[in-house]
Structure formats: C-alpha cells, structure tokens
Amino acid sequence: MKKIFLKILFIYIFAYLHISTFAQSRIQISLLTCTPGVELNETFGHSALRVIDSNSLTDHVYNYGTFNFEDKNFYIKFIKGKLNYFVNIDQYQDFIFYYQQTNRGVTEQILNITELEKQQIYTALIENVREENKYYQYDFFLDNCTTRVRDIIEKYKKPKLLLPPVMHTNYTFRNAIHEYLDKNNKVWSKLGIDILLGAKTDAVMTVEQQSFLPENLMHALDSAANTSIIQSSKQMFEVKKIENKKCFFTPIFLSSFIFLVFVFLSFLKNNTSKELLKIFDFLLFFLTGALGILLVFMWVGTDHSMTKNNYNLLWASPLFIVFAFLLNKKNNQFKIISKFVFVYLLLVLGSWFFLPQLMNNGLLPIVVLLAWRSWVHKFFLIP
C-alpha cells in the first residue's frame, strides 16, 4: 500500500511539474518596433512589448511613454518637464489597427529567452502597470518608451546583453535626432529643437545610449554580440510608401528674407522707411531678448535635462530687451553700449562653428542682422 501511495505521489508531482512547465512555455514575448509617423511626437518611432499568454488567452501590448492630454495643467507641466508619463496596456488588435490606419510599419521580433526570463519579464510588466507604479518622469533621451523596454529586457536576460553600436561611435544625441528630422523634412522642428536643446545634447552617445531610438534598439538586438536573443522577426503588414515633399520655405530662407527686408528699407532713405526701420529694430532686439528669457527659463526653471547649458543664449541674450528700449536714446552712454553689442556679436559670429554646441545655421542671417543694426545705431544713424 505504501509503495502504491509513493508511486501515485511521484506521478502527481511529475505531472504537476510537467503541466507547470508547459503552462509557462505558452508565454511569448516580443519587441514591437513602429516606424516614424507624420507628427513631431511620432518622428522617431515607437517601441513596445507584446505578451501572448495562451493560458489566459490574452494578447497585450505594454506601452511606455504614454501621456494624457486631459491631464490638469497639461501644457504647463509639459513645458516644465513635470508631466507624468505612464505605462499602459493595449489589446494587440487595437494597437496594430492604429498603426495600420496611420500607415506606420510595425516589426515584431520574438525574443529567444528562457521560460524563467519570460515569467520574470511578464511579472515585471504586470507590476509596472499597477496604479502606484505606472507613473514616471519621462526623458526623451534617457528614459523614454524604448529605453524602458531595453532596460527591462536587459535586467532579466542572462547573460547580460552586449549591444553593438548601430551608429557612428562619435555620434551625438543631436546627430541622431537630426538624422530623423532631415529624413522626414522637418526643418522647422529641427530649428526649434536646436534652439531649445543645449550643449548636453551634443554629448557623444555611449553604445548603450544609442538604443534610445526604437529602430536602433531593433537593430542592436538583431546583432547582440554575446547571445542570439531574437528567435524570429517579421513585418506585421505592408506599408504604403509615401515620398516626403521637401520644404522650400526653410528657416534659412525666412531669416535671409528678413535680412533683405532690412537692407531694402535702409536704401530707400525716406521718412516712411526710417520709421519702419525704427519699429523693426525694436521688434528684432525685443523678440530676440524674449527668446533669451525663454531659454533661461528652460535652463533653470524646468526639469528637462537637455535644455541646460544652452549656447544660443550667446546671441539671444535677455539683455537685448533692455537694448530695444534704448534704441531711441541719443547720448554717449547708448553709443558705448551699441559699440559693445556690435563687438560682442562679432565675437559670437567668429566662434559660431567652434562652440561646444552645434548651432543651427538657419539662424546666422539673424545674428548678422543683429550685429549690423547695432553697428548702425552706434553712429546714431538710422538709414
């Protein structure tokens, strides 16, 4: 009787372990990489994790970097870098339908990981979506939808992944985002980004940091040096190829046009042109100074890491607001100030290509214009 009992117990334990292992093996985890879209926030693509659990008959996509437009004081929080981002769960069919409708490609890479690693990642994802854990402070370069996915894979994958470089080893964060902005002809977005983001954006990326972009992580996992982490890869649906039209109304075109307007008015030599120049000079220095105040605020008044140490403040000085109100002062003090501003702006122009921050050349005509107009005023002349 005792032997029969032991046999039954052995069979039960064996069956339990076998069923448990089989149940775990019915979890499949894959990386979804979405191609860039039309809107600025879609320009760099998207990463998410898909988890198929055949036991519970679920097929979910875990999205990091989600935000709520209806959040109270959304725009203020966004500008100050205090907006709560979060991870949410989508049904796979809803997720894939959205990308089909917006003509954005999706590549699925099924991860080649052990049952234990699958279970650990799955458990971590479920823990992350709990209300008390789901919110976090987003950073476009250092803590975004892709870096969160990368980090969770790296945390549980053994041995630790050795991701290869997928961009030039001397590439900076700015070089990386320029590549996408140029590819999608977002010249005005590029200008705005170059004005707002400071010298930290010009730091050379480590190999690990290169994978902050979705497509970079996808390629890096395909070529991981020490393990074959990708079991299989496929395109989820066909995407219609749309040729991006080049934008001819570029920042360099607009800034050159503004410069030429000043040149044209300066040659007219009539009272109307003189009055217009007085107005335009005031607006030129006032708006440049106002931009400087914004850059100072983005540096010291927000939690954005990459808006600090901004060398655009060399030409967009907040003090130009004061200078704008002094333009009609005809005294020796103003003459000295005008000379100083002129020499200062010449030094800025002379160092333009040698600063530790890549400056947008579309701004050069404006900086030249600022120097010229300060030179004009140092002689008390209003052509």
XYZ file of C-alpha atoms in Angstrom:
383
model
C 0.000 0.000 0.000
C 2.822 2.334 0.886
C 4.556 1.642 -2.439
C 1.356 2.342 -4.355
C 0.925 5.624 -2.491
C 4.510 6.665 -3.280
C 4.021 5.828 -6.964
C 0.842 7.883 -7.114
C 2.568 10.756 -5.334
C 5.516 10.567 -7.739
C 3.201 10.560 -10.765
C 1.274 13.529 -9.348
C 4.435 15.562 -8.715
C 5.823 14.712 -12.142
C 2.553 15.664 -13.836
C 2.335 18.928 -11.860
C 5.849 19.944 -12.815
C 5.268 18.996 -16.431
C 1.998 20.944 -16.621
C 3.580 23.928 -14.860
C 6.477 23.979 -17.292
C 4.098 23.598 -20.232
C 1.977 26.454 -18.948
C 4.954 28.735 -18.643
C 6.128 27.831 -22.131
C 2.865 29.216 -23.528
C 4.032 32.761 -22.820
C 5.556 34.537 -25.811
C 7.222 37.939 -25.533
C 8.217 40.060 -28.498
C 9.510 43.539 -29.226
C 7.331 45.700 -31.466
C 9.132 48.487 -33.321
C 6.997 51.086 -35.087
C 8.244 53.312 -37.885
C 8.111 57.131 -37.675
C 4.873 58.998 -38.316
C 3.848 62.415 -39.574
C 3.514 64.294 -36.271
C 6.580 65.560 -34.398
C 5.998 63.216 -31.450
C 5.890 60.318 -33.954
C 9.025 61.317 -35.874
C 11.358 58.947 -34.043
C 9.138 55.842 -33.960
C 7.930 53.792 -31.005
C 8.805 50.618 -29.091
C 6.516 48.336 -27.094
C 6.439 44.811 -25.701
C 3.853 42.274 -26.815
C 2.956 39.438 -24.432
C 0.861 36.500 -25.608
C -0.353 34.330 -22.738
C -2.132 31.286 -24.145
C -3.143 30.151 -20.680
C -5.278 33.221 -20.003
C -5.976 33.732 -23.735
C -4.615 37.290 -23.666
C -2.614 39.219 -26.251
C -1.485 42.514 -24.749
C 0.902 45.313 -25.723
C 2.700 47.187 -22.965
C 3.341 50.820 -23.942
C 5.706 53.086 -22.060
C 5.894 56.836 -22.675
C 2.126 57.385 -22.725
C 0.659 60.699 -21.594
C -2.806 62.141 -21.096
C -3.767 65.345 -22.966
C -6.597 65.847 -20.494
C -4.224 65.969 -17.531
C -4.849 69.121 -15.475
C -2.453 71.941 -16.480
C -1.109 69.677 -19.246
C 0.838 72.312 -21.178
C 2.383 73.927 -18.098
C 3.511 70.554 -16.787
C 4.808 69.563 -20.231
C 6.867 72.742 -20.649
C 8.296 72.448 -17.132
C 9.133 68.773 -17.574
C 6.823 67.747 -14.742
C 4.203 65.885 -16.758
C 3.584 62.336 -15.542
C 4.111 59.729 -18.245
C 2.959 56.175 -17.684
C 2.832 52.610 -18.985
C -0.486 51.279 -20.208
C -1.856 48.085 -21.745
C -3.480 47.846 -25.170
C -5.164 44.923 -26.831
C -2.846 43.833 -29.627
C -5.552 44.136 -32.282
C -6.301 47.732 -31.217
C -2.604 48.557 -31.223
C -1.927 47.121 -34.662
C -5.115 48.662 -36.116
C -3.949 52.149 -35.127
C -0.621 51.728 -36.919
C -2.292 50.286 -40.000
C -4.661 53.259 -40.136
C -1.806 55.762 -39.801
C 0.344 53.908 -42.375
C 3.164 53.193 -39.959
C 5.049 49.935 -40.181
C 5.422 47.514 -37.280
C 8.197 44.938 -36.967
C 7.812 42.112 -34.466
C 10.895 40.412 -33.024
C 10.055 37.335 -30.926
C 12.524 37.145 -28.052
C 14.583 33.983 -27.659
C 14.600 33.810 -23.868
C 14.124 31.102 -21.265
C 10.839 30.298 -19.560
C 12.130 31.799 -16.334
C 13.142 35.015 -18.129
C 9.729 35.220 -19.811
C 7.972 34.833 -16.493
C 10.224 37.454 -14.840
C 9.605 39.998 -17.606
C 5.870 39.287 -17.609
C 5.684 39.661 -13.832
C 7.669 42.929 -14.001
C 5.324 44.335 -16.652
C 2.247 43.460 -14.597
C 3.880 45.098 -11.576
C 4.714 48.204 -13.630
C 1.115 48.818 -14.705
C -0.187 48.929 -11.159
C -1.590 52.373 -10.348
C 1.071 53.054 -7.709
C 3.929 52.107 -10.105
C 2.825 53.173 -13.579
C 3.811 56.881 -13.488
C 7.331 58.204 -14.024
C 9.230 61.291 -15.165
C 9.897 60.977 -18.865
C 13.169 61.956 -20.537
C 13.244 61.847 -24.337
C 16.882 60.757 -24.487
C 17.467 58.878 -21.250
C 14.112 57.458 -20.118
C 11.643 57.004 -22.962
C 9.440 54.232 -24.375
C 12.447 52.470 -25.907
C 14.921 52.740 -23.026
C 12.283 51.344 -20.640
C 11.775 48.331 -22.893
C 15.536 47.890 -23.328
C 16.156 48.107 -19.579
C 13.522 45.528 -18.677
C 14.926 43.061 -21.237
C 18.490 43.661 -20.076
C 17.544 43.278 -16.425
C 16.247 39.731 -16.783
C 18.242 38.404 -19.739
C 21.184 36.244 -18.645
C 23.980 36.558 -19.528
C 23.779 40.340 -19.750
C 23.262 41.603 -23.288
C 26.207 43.200 -25.068
C 24.558 45.576 -27.530
C 26.722 46.572 -30.514
C 26.991 50.132 -31.875
C 24.415 50.829 -34.580
C 25.508 54.403 -35.312
C 28.902 56.037 -35.727
C 30.803 55.814 -32.449
C 31.328 59.603 -32.416
C 27.622 60.376 -32.938
C 25.975 62.806 -30.527
C 22.339 62.832 -29.426
C 21.803 65.825 -31.718
C 23.342 63.998 -34.702
C 20.970 61.103 -34.073
C 17.781 63.182 -33.968
C 18.951 65.333 -36.903
C 19.130 62.163 -38.981
C 15.427 61.519 -38.404
C 14.355 65.155 -38.744
C 16.241 65.502 -42.045
C 14.807 62.224 -43.344
C 11.281 63.472 -42.630
C 11.941 67.028 -43.880
C 11.044 68.588 -40.530
C 13.220 71.663 -40.988
C 11.168 73.873 -38.656
C 11.030 71.255 -35.936
C 14.782 70.906 -36.319
C 15.223 74.655 -35.841
C 13.044 74.686 -32.709
C 14.858 71.692 -31.244
C 18.269 73.216 -31.995
C 17.258 76.447 -30.252
C 15.764 74.809 -27.154
C 18.221 71.967 -26.550
C 21.549 72.881 -25.007
C 25.097 71.544 -25.063
C 24.207 68.297 -23.270
C 22.536 67.204 -26.494
C 25.959 67.383 -28.153
C 27.469 64.760 -25.857
C 28.762 61.701 -27.707
C 26.455 58.749 -27.051
C 27.680 55.575 -25.438
C 26.832 52.333 -27.228
C 24.068 51.781 -24.655
C 22.644 55.268 -25.189
C 22.418 54.776 -28.958
C 19.470 52.466 -28.350
C 17.259 55.318 -27.118
C 15.813 55.288 -30.649
C 13.381 52.442 -31.489
C 14.998 51.363 -34.751
C 18.419 51.419 -33.116
C 17.273 49.031 -30.398
C 15.715 46.751 -33.009
C 18.970 46.561 -34.992
C 21.078 46.211 -31.843
C 19.080 43.199 -30.629
C 19.435 41.616 -34.065
C 23.219 41.849 -33.702
C 23.746 41.302 -29.960
C 27.363 40.208 -29.551
C 27.121 37.523 -26.894
C 23.746 35.874 -27.483
C 21.109 35.243 -30.118
C 18.193 36.942 -28.407
C 15.928 37.192 -31.467
C 14.107 33.979 -32.301
C 12.379 35.332 -35.400
C 11.444 38.633 -36.969
C 8.661 39.721 -39.331
C 6.854 42.726 -40.746
C 3.283 42.734 -39.462
C 1.719 44.364 -42.559
C 2.552 46.216 -45.746
C 3.040 49.989 -45.605
C 2.328 52.332 -48.499
C 5.436 54.258 -49.436
C 4.849 57.993 -49.355
C 7.501 60.371 -50.671
C 8.207 63.213 -48.279
C 7.964 66.532 -50.076
C 10.861 68.868 -49.486
C 10.037 72.091 -47.721
C 11.339 75.110 -49.639
C 10.188 77.611 -47.032
C 13.095 76.860 -44.743
C 14.496 78.758 -41.735
C 17.481 79.962 -43.799
C 15.053 81.256 -46.444
C 12.949 83.160 -43.896
C 15.905 84.600 -41.974
C 17.571 85.669 -45.247
C 14.321 87.283 -46.368
C 14.096 89.259 -43.101
C 17.692 90.383 -43.564
C 16.970 91.551 -47.124
C 13.895 93.492 -45.961
C 16.142 95.490 -43.614
C 18.657 96.047 -46.431
C 15.909 97.204 -48.798
C 14.446 99.662 -46.291
C 17.897 101.041 -45.463
C 18.417 102.006 -49.124
C 15.110 103.859 -49.524
C 16.208 106.864 -47.425
C 12.701 108.269 -46.940
C 10.764 109.049 -43.789
C 8.479 106.026 -44.120
C 11.387 103.596 -44.397
C 13.106 105.274 -41.430
C 10.010 104.892 -39.277
C 9.621 101.272 -40.350
C 13.247 100.577 -39.504
C 12.771 102.012 -36.029
C 9.830 99.671 -35.477
C 11.627 96.666 -36.987
C 14.789 97.336 -34.977
C 12.768 97.423 -31.776
C 10.977 94.189 -32.663
C 14.238 92.498 -33.717
C 16.018 93.125 -30.402
C 12.906 92.791 -28.240
C 11.885 89.413 -29.680
C 15.467 88.139 -29.544
C 15.639 89.135 -25.875
C 12.271 87.490 -25.212
C 13.612 84.281 -26.738
C 16.587 84.585 -24.389
C 14.265 84.777 -21.379
C 12.545 81.592 -22.580
C 15.916 79.827 -22.890
C 16.907 80.903 -19.369
C 13.594 79.586 -18.073
C 14.088 76.260 -19.869
C 17.556 76.052 -18.295
C 16.819 76.922 -14.659
C 13.033 76.675 -14.352
C 12.303 73.210 -15.745
C 13.244 69.594 -15.101
C 14.284 68.963 -18.717
C 17.850 67.652 -18.646
C 18.824 68.627 -22.197
C 17.700 72.285 -22.162
C 20.516 73.326 -19.826
C 23.890 74.863 -20.812
C 22.352 76.423 -23.914
C 24.855 78.401 -26.002
C 22.052 80.016 -28.020
C 21.969 82.485 -25.132
C 25.151 83.983 -26.582
C 23.197 85.557 -29.447
C 19.690 85.536 -27.880
C 20.594 87.474 -24.764
C 17.722 88.539 -22.459
C 19.524 91.900 -22.148
C 18.504 92.705 -25.713
C 15.054 93.579 -24.353
C 16.684 96.447 -22.464
C 18.693 97.376 -25.568
C 15.451 97.511 -27.592
C 14.057 100.207 -25.292
C 17.306 102.183 -25.506
C 17.343 102.393 -29.306
C 15.894 105.907 -29.398
C 18.303 107.249 -26.765
C 20.759 109.666 -28.377
C 23.553 110.007 -25.834
C 27.126 108.879 -25.267
C 26.120 106.042 -22.952
C 23.972 104.475 -25.666
C 26.804 104.915 -28.173
C 29.142 102.953 -25.884
C 26.511 100.248 -25.357
C 25.934 99.950 -29.113
C 29.671 99.556 -29.748
C 29.863 96.861 -27.093
C 26.872 94.984 -28.564
C 28.388 95.174 -32.059
C 31.793 93.846 -30.984
C 30.172 91.197 -28.811
C 28.033 89.896 -31.686
C 31.078 89.821 -33.980
C 32.789 87.578 -31.428
C 29.720 85.331 -31.339
C 29.772 85.063 -35.125
C 33.513 84.358 -35.087
C 33.055 81.479 -32.647
C 29.848 80.115 -34.215
C 31.412 76.936 -35.657
C 33.717 76.321 -32.687
C 31.230 76.300 -29.810
C 30.731 73.069 -27.819
C 27.165 73.076 -29.126
C 26.102 72.591 -32.740
C 24.304 75.773 -33.773
C 21.601 75.894 -36.444
C 22.947 77.748 -39.483
C 19.452 78.959 -40.336
C 19.964 81.493 -37.545
C 23.120 83.047 -38.998
C 21.367 85.794 -41.054
C 19.521 86.876 -37.892
C 22.745 87.092 -35.875
C 24.421 89.032 -38.706
C 21.372 91.328 -38.783
C 21.626 91.946 -35.026
C 25.308 92.865 -35.416
C 24.630 95.171 -38.374
C 21.761 97.000 -36.672
C 23.802 97.543 -33.507
C 26.645 98.903 -35.707
C 24.195 101.317 -37.369
C 22.978 102.623 -34.011
C 26.442 103.161 -32.593
C 26.782 106.081 -35.052
C 23.311 107.390 -34.188
C 22.388 106.745 -37.791
C 19.012 105.396 -38.844
C 19.368 104.894 -42.610
